[in-house]
Coordinates of C-alpha atoms and ligand atoms in Angstrom, one line a residue:
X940 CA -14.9 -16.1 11.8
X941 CA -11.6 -18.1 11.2
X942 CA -10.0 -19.2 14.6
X943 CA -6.6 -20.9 13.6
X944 CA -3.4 -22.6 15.7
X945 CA -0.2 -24.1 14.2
X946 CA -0.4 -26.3 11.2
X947 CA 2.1 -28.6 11.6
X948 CA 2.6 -32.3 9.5
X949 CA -1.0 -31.0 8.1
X950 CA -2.3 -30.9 11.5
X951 CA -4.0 -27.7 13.0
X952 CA -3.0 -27.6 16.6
X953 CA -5.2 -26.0 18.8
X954 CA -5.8 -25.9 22.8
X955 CA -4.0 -27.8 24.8
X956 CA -3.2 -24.4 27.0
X957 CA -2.3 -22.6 23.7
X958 CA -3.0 -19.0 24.6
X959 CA -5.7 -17.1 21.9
X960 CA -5.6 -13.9 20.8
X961 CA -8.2 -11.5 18.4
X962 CA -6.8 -10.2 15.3
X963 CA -8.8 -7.1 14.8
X964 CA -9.4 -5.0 11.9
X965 CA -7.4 -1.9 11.9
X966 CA -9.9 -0.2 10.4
X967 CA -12.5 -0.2 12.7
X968 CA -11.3 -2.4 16.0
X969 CA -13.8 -5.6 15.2
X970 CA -12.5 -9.0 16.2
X971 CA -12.3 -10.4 12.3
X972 CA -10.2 -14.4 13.8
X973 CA -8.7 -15.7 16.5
X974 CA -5.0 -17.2 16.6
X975 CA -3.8 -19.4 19.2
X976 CA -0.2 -18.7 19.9
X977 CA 2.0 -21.7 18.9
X978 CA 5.2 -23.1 21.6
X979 CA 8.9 -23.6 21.1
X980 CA 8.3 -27.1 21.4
X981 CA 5.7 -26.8 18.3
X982 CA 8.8 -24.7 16.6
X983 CA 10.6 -28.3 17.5
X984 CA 8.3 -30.2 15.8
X985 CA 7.5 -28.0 12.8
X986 CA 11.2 -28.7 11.9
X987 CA 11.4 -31.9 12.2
X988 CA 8.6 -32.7 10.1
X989 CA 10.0 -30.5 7.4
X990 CA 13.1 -32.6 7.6
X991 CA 11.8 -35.8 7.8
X992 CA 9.3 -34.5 4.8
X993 CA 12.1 -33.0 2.9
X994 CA 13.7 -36.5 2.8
X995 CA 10.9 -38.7 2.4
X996 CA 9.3 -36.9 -0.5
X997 CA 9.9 -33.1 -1.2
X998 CA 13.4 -33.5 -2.2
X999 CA 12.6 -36.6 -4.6
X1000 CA 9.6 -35.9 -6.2
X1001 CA 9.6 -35.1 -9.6
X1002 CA 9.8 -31.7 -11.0
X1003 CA 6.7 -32.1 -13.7
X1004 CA 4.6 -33.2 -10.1
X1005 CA 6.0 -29.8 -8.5
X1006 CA 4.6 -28.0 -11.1
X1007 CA 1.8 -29.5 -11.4
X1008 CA 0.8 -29.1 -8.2
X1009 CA 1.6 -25.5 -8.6
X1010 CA -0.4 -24.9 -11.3
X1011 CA -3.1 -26.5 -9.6
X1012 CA -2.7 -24.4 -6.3
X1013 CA -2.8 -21.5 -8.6
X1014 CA -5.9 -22.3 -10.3
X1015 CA -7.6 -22.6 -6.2
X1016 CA -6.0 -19.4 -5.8
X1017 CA -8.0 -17.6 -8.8
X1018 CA -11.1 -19.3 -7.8
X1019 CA -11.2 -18.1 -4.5
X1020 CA -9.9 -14.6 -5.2
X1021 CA -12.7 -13.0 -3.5
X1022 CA -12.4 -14.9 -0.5
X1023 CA -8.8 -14.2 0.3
X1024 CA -9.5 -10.3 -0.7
X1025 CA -11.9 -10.5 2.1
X1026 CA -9.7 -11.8 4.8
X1027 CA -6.9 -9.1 3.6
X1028 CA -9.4 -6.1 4.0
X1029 CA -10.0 -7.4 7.6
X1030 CA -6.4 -8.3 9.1
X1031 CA -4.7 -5.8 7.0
X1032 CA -7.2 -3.2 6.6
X1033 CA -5.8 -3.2 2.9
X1034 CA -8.2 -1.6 0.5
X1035 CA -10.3 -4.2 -0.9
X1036 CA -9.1 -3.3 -4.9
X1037 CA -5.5 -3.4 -3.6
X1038 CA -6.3 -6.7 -1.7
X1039 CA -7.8 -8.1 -4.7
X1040 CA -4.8 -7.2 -6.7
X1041 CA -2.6 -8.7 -4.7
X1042 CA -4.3 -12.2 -4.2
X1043 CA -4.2 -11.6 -8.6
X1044 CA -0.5 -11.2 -8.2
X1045 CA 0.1 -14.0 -5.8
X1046 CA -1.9 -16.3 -8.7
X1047 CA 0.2 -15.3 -11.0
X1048 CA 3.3 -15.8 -9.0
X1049 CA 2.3 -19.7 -8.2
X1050 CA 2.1 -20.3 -12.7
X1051 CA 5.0 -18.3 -12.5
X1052 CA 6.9 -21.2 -10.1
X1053 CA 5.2 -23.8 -11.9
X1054 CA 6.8 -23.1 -14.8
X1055 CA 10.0 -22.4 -13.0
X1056 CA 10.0 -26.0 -11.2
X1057 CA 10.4 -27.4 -15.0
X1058 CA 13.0 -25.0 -16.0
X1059 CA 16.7 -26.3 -16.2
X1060 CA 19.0 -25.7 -13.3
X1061 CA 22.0 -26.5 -13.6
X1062 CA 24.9 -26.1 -16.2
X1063 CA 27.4 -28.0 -18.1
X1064 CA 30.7 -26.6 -17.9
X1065 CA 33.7 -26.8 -20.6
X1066 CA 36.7 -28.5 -17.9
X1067 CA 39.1 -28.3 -21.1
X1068 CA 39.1 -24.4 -21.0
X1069 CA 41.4 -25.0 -18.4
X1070 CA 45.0 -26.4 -19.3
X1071 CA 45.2 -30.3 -17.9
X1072 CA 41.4 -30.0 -18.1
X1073 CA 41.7 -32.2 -21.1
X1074 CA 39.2 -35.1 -21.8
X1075 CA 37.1 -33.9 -19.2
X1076 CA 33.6 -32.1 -18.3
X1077 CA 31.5 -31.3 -15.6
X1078 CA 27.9 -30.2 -14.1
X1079 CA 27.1 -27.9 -11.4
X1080 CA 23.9 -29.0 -10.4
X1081 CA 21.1 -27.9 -8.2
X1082 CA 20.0 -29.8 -5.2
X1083 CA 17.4 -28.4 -2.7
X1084 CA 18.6 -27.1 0.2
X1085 CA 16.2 -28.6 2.5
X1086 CA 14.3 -27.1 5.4
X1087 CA 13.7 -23.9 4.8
X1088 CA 12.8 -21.3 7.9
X1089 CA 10.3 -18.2 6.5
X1090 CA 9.6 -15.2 8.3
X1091 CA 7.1 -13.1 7.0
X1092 CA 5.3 -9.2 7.5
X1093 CA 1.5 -8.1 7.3
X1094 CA 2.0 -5.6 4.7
X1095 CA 1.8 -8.6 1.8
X1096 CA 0.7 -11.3 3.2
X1097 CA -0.5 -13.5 1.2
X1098 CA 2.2 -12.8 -2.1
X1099 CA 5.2 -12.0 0.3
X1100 CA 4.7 -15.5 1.8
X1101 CA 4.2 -17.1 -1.6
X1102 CA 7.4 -16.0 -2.6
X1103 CA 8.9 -17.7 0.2
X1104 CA 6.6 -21.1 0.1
X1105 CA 6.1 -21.5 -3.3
X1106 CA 10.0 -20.9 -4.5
X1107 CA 10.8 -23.2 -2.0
X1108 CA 8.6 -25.8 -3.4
X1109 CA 9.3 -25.5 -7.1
X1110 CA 13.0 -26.3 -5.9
X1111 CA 12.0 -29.3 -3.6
X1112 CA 12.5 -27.8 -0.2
X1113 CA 9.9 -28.2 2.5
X1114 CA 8.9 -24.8 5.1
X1115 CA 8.7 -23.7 8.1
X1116 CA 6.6 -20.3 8.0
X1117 CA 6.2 -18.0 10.9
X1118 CA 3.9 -15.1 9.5
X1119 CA 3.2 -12.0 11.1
X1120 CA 1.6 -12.1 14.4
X1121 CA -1.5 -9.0 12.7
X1122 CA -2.0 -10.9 9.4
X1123 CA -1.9 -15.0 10.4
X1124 CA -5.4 -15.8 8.9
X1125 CA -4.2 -15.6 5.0
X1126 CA -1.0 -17.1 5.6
X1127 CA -3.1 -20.2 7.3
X1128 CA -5.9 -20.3 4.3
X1129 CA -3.0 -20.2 2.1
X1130 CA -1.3 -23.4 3.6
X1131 CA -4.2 -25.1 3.6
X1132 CA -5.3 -24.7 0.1
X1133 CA -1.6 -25.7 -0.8
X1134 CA -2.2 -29.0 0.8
X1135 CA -5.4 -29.5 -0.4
X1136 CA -3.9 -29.4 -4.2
X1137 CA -1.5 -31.8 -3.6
X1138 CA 1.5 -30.8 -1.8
X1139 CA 2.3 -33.5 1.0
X1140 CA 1.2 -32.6 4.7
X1141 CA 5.0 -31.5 6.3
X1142 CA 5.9 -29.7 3.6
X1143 CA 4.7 -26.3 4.8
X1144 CA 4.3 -26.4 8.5
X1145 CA 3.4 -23.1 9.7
X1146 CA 4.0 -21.5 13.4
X1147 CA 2.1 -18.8 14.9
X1148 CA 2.9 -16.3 17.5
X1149 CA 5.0 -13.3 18.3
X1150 CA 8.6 -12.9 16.7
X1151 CA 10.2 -12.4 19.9
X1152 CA 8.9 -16.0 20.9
X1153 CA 9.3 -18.5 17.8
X1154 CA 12.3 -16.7 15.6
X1155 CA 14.8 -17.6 17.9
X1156 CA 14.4 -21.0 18.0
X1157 CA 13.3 -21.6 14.3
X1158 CA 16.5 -19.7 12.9
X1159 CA 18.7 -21.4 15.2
X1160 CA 17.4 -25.2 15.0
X1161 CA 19.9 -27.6 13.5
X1162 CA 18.0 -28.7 10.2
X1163 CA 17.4 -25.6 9.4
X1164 CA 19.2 -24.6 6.2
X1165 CA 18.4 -21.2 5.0
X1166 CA 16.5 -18.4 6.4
X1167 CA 14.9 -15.9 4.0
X1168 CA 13.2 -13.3 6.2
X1169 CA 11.1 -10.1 4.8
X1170 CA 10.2 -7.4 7.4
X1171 CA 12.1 -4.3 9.3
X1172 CA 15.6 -3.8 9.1
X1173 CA 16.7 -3.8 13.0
X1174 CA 14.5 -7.0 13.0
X1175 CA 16.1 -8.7 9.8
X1176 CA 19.9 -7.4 10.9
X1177 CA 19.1 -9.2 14.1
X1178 CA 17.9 -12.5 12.5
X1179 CA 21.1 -12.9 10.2
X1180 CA 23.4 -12.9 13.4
X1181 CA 21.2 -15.5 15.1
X1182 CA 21.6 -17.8 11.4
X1183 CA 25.0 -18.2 11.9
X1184 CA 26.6 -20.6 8.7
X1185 CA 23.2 -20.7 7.3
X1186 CA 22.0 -19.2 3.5
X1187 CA 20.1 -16.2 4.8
X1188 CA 18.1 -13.9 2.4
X1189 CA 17.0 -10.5 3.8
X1190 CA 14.7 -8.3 2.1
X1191 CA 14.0 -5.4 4.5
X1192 CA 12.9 -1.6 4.1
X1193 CA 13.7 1.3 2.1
X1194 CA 13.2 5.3 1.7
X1195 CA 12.7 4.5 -1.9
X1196 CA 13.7 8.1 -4.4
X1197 CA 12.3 8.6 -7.3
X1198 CA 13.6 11.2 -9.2
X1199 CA 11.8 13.5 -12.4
X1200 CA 14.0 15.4 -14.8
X1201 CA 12.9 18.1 -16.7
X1202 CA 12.5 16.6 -19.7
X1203 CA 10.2 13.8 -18.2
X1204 CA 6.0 13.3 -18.9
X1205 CA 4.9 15.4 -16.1
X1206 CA 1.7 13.8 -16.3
X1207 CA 2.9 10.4 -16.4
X1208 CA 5.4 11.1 -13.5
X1209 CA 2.5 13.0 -11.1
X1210 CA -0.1 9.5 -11.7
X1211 CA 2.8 7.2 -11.2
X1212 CA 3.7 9.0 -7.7
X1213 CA 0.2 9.1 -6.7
X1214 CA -0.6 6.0 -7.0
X1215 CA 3.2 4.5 -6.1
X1216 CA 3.2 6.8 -2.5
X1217 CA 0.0 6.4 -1.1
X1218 CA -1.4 2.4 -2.2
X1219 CA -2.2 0.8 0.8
X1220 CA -1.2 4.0 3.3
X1221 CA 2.5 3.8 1.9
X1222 CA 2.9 0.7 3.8
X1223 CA 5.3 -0.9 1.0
X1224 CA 8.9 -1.3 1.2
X1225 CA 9.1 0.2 -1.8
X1226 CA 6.5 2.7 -1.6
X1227 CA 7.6 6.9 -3.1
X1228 CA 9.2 8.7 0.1
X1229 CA 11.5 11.2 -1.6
X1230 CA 10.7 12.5 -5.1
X1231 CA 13.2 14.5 -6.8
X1232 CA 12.6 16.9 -8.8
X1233 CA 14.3 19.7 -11.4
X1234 CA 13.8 22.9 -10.4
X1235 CA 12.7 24.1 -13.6
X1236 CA 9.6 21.8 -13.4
X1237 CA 8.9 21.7 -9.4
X1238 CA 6.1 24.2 -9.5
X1239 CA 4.4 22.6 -12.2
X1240 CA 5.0 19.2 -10.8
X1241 CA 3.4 20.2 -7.5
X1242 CA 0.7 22.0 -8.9
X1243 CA -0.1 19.1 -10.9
X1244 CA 0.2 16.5 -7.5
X1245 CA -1.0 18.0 -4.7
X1246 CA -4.9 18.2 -6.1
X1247 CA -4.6 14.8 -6.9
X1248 CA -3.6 13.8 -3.9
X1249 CA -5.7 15.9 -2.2
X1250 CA -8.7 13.9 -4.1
X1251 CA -7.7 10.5 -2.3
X1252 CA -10.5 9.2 -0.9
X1253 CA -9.9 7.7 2.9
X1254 CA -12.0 5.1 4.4
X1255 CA -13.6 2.4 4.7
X1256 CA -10.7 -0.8 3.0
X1257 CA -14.2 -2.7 2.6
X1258 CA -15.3 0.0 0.3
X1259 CA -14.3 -0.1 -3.4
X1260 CA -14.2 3.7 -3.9
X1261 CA -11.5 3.9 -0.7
X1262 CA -7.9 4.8 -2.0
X1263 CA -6.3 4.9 1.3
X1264 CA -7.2 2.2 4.2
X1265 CA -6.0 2.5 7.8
X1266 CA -2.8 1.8 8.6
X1267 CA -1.6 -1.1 10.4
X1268 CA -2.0 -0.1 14.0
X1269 CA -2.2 3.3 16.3
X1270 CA 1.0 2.8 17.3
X1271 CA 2.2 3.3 13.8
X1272 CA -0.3 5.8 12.5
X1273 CA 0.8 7.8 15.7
X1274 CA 4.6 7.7 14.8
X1275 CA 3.6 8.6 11.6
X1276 CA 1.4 11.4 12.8
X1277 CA 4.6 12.3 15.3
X1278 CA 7.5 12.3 12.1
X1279 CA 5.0 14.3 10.2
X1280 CA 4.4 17.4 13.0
X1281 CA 8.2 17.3 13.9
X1282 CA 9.1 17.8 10.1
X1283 CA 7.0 20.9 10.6
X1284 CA 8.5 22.1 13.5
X1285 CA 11.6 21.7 11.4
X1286 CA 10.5 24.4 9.0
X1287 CA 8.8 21.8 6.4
X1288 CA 5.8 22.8 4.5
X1289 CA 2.4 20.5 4.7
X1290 CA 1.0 21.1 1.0
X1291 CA -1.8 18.4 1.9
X1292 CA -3.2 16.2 4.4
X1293 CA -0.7 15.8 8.1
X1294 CA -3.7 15.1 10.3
X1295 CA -4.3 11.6 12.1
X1296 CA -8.3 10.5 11.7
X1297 CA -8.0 6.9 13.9
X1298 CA -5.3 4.4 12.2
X1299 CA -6.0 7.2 9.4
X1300 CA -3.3 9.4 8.3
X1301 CA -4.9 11.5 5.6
X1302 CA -2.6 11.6 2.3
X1303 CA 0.5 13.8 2.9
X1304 CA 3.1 16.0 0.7
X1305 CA 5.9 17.9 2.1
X1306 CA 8.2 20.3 0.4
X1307 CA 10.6 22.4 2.4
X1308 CA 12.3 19.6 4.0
X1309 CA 15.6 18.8 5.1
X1310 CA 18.1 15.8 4.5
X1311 CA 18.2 15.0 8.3
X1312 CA 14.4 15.0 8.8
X1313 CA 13.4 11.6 9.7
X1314 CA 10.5 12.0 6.9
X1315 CA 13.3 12.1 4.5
X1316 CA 16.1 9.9 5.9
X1317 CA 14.2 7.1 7.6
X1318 CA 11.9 4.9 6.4
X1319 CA 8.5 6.3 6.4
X1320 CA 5.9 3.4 5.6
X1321 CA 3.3 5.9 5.8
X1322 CA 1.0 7.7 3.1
X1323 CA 3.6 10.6 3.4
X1324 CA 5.8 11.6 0.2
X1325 CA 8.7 15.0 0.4
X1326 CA 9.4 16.8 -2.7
X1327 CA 12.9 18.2 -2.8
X1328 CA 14.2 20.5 -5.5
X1329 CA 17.4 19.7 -7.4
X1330 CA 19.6 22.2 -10.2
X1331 CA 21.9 19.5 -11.9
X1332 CA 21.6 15.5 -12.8
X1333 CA 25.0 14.7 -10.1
X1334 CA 22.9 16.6 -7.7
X1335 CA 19.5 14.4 -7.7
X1336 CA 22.1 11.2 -8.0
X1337 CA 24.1 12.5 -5.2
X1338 CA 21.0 13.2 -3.2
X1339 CA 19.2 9.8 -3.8
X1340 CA 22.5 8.2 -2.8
X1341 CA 22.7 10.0 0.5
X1342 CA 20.9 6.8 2.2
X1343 CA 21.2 4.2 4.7
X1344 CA 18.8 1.9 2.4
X1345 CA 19.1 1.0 -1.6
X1346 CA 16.0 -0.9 -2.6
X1347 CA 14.3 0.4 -5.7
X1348 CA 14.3 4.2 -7.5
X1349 CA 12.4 5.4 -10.0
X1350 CA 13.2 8.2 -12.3
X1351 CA 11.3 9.8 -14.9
X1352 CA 13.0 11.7 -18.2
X1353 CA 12.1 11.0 -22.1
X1354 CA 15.9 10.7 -22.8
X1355 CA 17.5 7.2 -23.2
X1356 CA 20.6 8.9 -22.6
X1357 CA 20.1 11.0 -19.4
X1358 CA 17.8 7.4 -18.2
X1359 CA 21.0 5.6 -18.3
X1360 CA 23.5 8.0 -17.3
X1361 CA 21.1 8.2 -14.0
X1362 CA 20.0 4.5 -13.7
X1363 CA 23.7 3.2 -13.8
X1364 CA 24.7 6.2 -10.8
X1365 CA 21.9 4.8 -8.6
X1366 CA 23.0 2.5 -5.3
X1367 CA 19.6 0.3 -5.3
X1368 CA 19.0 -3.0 -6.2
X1369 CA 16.4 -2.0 -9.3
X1370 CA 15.7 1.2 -11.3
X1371 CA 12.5 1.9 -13.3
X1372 CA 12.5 4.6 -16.1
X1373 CA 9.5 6.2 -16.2
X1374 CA 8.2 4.5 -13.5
X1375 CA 8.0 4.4 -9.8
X1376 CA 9.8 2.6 -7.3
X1377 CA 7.1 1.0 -6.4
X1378 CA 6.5 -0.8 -9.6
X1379 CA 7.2 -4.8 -9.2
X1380 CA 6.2 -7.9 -11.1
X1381 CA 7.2 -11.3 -9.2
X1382 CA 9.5 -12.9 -11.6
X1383 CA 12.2 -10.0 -11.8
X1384 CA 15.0 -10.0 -9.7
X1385 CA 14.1 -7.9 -6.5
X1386 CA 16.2 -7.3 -3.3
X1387 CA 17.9 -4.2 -2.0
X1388 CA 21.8 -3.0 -1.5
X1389 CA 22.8 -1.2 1.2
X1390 CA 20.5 -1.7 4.3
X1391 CA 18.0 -2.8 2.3
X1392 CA 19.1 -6.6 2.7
X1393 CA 21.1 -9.2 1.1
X1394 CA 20.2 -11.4 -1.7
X1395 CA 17.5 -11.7 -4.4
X1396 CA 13.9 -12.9 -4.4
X1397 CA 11.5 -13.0 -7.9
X1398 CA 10.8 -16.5 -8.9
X1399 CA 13.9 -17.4 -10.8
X1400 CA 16.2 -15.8 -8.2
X1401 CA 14.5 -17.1 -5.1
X1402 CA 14.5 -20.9 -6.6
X1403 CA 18.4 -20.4 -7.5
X1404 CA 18.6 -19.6 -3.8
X1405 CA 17.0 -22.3 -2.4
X1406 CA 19.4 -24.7 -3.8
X1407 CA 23.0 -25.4 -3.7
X1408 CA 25.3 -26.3 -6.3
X1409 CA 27.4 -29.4 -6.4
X1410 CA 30.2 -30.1 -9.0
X1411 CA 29.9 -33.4 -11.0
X1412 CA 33.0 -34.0 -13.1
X1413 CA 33.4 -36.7 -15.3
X1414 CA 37.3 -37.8 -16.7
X1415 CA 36.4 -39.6 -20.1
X1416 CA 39.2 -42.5 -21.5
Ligands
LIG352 N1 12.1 -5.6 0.9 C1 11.0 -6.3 0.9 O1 10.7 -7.1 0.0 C2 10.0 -5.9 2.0 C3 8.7 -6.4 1.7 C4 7.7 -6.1 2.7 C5 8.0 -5.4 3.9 N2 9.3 -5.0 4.1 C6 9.6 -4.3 5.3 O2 8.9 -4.8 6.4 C7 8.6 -3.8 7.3 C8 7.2 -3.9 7.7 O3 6.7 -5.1 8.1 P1 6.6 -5.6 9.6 O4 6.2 -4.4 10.4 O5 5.7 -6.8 9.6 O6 8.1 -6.0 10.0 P2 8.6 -6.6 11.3 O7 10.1 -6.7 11.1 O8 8.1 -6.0 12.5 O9 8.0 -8.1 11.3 C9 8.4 -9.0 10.3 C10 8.4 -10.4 10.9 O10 9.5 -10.5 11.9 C11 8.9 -10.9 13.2 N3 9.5 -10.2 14.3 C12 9.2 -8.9 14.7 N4 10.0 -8.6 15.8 C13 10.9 -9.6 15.9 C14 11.9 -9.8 16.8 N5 12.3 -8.9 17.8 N6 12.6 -11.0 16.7 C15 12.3 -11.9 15.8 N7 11.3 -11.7 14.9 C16 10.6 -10.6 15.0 C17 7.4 -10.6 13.1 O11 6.7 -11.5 13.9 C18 7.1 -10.8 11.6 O12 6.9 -12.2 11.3 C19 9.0 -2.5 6.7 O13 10.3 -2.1 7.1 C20 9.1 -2.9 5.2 O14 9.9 -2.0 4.4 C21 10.3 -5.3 3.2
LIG353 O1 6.6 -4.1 0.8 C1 7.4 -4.4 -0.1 C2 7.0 -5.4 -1.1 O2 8.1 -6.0 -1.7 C3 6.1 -4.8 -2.0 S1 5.5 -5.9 -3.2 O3 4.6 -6.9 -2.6 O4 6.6 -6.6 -3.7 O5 4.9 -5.1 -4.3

């Protein structure tokens, strides 16, 4: 069993009156590590290392050695796929084909950055397109930013943290990470393997303990220079007030729409929104909450859903025939398991699942709801999806509009016309055609409008943001 502290300057601090806590499986309540809450004063010193690592090394070292490095972290990664799967399925209680996928995806996401790290950054602009620019040029170029304060939550964490850490690397800036207080034993692995192929001790120092305790202080410290935070909206709202003057990049929660038209593959739509509302209990930010769909096709759309939905398997994560893992904690299945029986009080209609087995929440479709149910205007982060007729295309648009959040939609129709008439009217930060919201590869540019955040991750964006730009002009006689 893993029993971790605070890694900071490649040091693991433990004791020392550090209070421990259990991380249990949400699953089944076993003790799966032990994390010894970290101090403001290690917050203190987790910065300054950065700093002093930022300028001793990070910032000058040279890109091919970044990406190098990267590469090499990635290849770790791949061999020890199974090993991080493992630790997922016990702090997350993710399903252990889901955990697997996503340690595949965060391997995949480190070549991605070590290509990046290489890539120019930068450009050369033409000073004579300006009048009395004459005889002259100029660069903007990149410079990292320096120390960089992550905040990260359990529902990726191992590839949410990655695109934090590894971003910030390719672009030369060192980290300090603060991971979720449920899901600190990957995040720690993670860091240590980072270190181990190659990446200077300092560079990523990595706090543990409860937001409430260490945010404060990291966001605030004086050397910090940009905050990129990933979690709950109240929480992420919160954290860009406390940044102040510094870069801050939130990527917070959604009630993601996805909308079928009834000229779309009904087939095609129904797998994508099974699989895109219930993978790991809903608990994505970007996971299917409110499916549109034409009235002309809503019978035969739900008559082609709700059996497979029914036909998720609940369970064991460990298992790999289990679709749909516990969810995080009781306190969430319960709210869940609360939203869900005041919908029906409401007048909404249970087509499957509703009930609460444990952290449990069997597989759920709605129909009957309303706009103002919380099911349907909050975010649900539950294995819970409402379907909700619509007559014409302004009404489905006007309807996925009617939101607090803009994250990602999907929308399903087999016209390029109607796809882009729709796609274009959307207020999120991505639309798929003919898939689901919950479709993402790492290198696109990802990051919600609306309360869904501010700014862009994906590898390319992320590194842009981890730099600033400084004008070099050169007069030439
Ligand atoms: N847009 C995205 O890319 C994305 C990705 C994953 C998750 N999310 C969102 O994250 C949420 C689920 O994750 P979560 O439950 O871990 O989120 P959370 O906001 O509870 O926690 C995220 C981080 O914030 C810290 N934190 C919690 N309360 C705090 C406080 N009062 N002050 C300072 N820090 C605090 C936690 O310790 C953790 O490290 C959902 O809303 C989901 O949509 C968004
Ligand atoms: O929870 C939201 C995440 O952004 C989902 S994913 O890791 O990017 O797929």
């Amino acid at each position: 069993m893993m029993r971790i502290g605070s890694l900071i300057n490649g040091v693991e601090v433990l004791g020392g009156g550090r209070q421990a806590h259990d991380i249990r499986s949400p699953y089944n309540g076993e003790v799966v590590g032990v994390v010894e809450y970290g101090s403001r004063e290690d917050v203190e010193r987790a910065v300054e290392t950065a700093h002093r690592v930022f300028h001793e090394t990070m910032k000058t070292m040279p890109a091919h050695q970044r990406s190098e490095i990267l590469r090499r972290s990635a290849d770790r990664l791949e061999a020890q796929l199974e090993d991080f799967a493992t630790v997922l399925v016990g702090e997350a209680g993710k399903p252990i084909r889901d955990a697997q996928a996503e340690v595949g995806r965060a391997v995949q996401l480190l070549r991605f950055t070590s290509e990046e790290a290489k890539a120019n950054n930068g450009e050369l602009i033409k000073v004579d397109s300006a009048a009395g620019g004459e005889n002259r040029i100029g660069f903007a170029k990149r410079y990292p930013i320096g120390v960089v304060a992550a905040i990260t939550p359990f529902n990726f964490p191992l590839n949410l943290v990655l695109h934090k850490v590894a971003t910030a690397f390719a672009a030369g800036c060192t980290v300090v990470l603060k991971p979720a207080e449920k899901t600190p034993l990957s995040a720690m692995k993670l860091a240590k393997l980072l270190e181990e192929a190659g990446f200077p001790k300092g560079a990523l120092n990595v706090v543990n303990g409860t937001g409430v305790d260490l945010v404060e202080p990291l966001v605030t410290h004086p050397l910090v220079k940009k905050v990129t935070f990933t979690g709950s909206g109240p929480v992420g709202w919160k954290i860009k007030d406390m940044a102040g003057p510094r870069k801050v990049t939130l990527e917070l929660g959604s009630n993601s729409p996805n909308i079928v038209l009834n000229d779309a593959n009904l087939e095609l739509a129904v797998a994508s929104i099974v699989r895109g509302g219930f993978a790991f209990s809903g608990q994505a930010c970007i996971s299917v909450q409110r499916v549109y769909v034409q009235r002309d096709v809503y019978a035969q759309v739900l008559e082609l859903l709700v059996p497979k939905v029914a036909a998720l398997r609940a369970g064991d994560p460990a298992l790999e025939t289990t679709d749909i893992g516990p969810m995080i904690s009781e306190q969430a299945a319960s709210r869940a398991e609360e939203w869900i029986r005041e919908a029906a009080d409401q007048g909404a209609t249970i087509l499957t699942g509703g009930e609460r087995n444990g952290n449990i929440i069997s597989p759920t479709v709605l129909a009957d709801t309303k706009h103002d149910m919380k099911v349907v205007c909050q975010e649900v982060f539950a294995p819970l999806i409402t379907v909700i007729p619509f007559d014409s295309e302004a009404e489905a648009v006007a309807a996925a509009n009617d939101s607090d959040y803009g994250l990602q939609a999907g929308l399903f129709t087999t016209d390029i016309n109607r796809a882009f008439r729709v796609a274009d009217m959307l207020e999120t930060g991505g639309v798929w055609i003919n898939d689901v919201s919950t479709f993402r590869t790492d290198h696109i540019p990802y990051g919600g409008v609306k309360m869904s955040g501010v700014g862009k991750e994906g590898v390319k964006y992320a590194i842009e943001d981890m730099t600033e730009t400084k004008f070099i002009g050169i007069r030439l006689y």
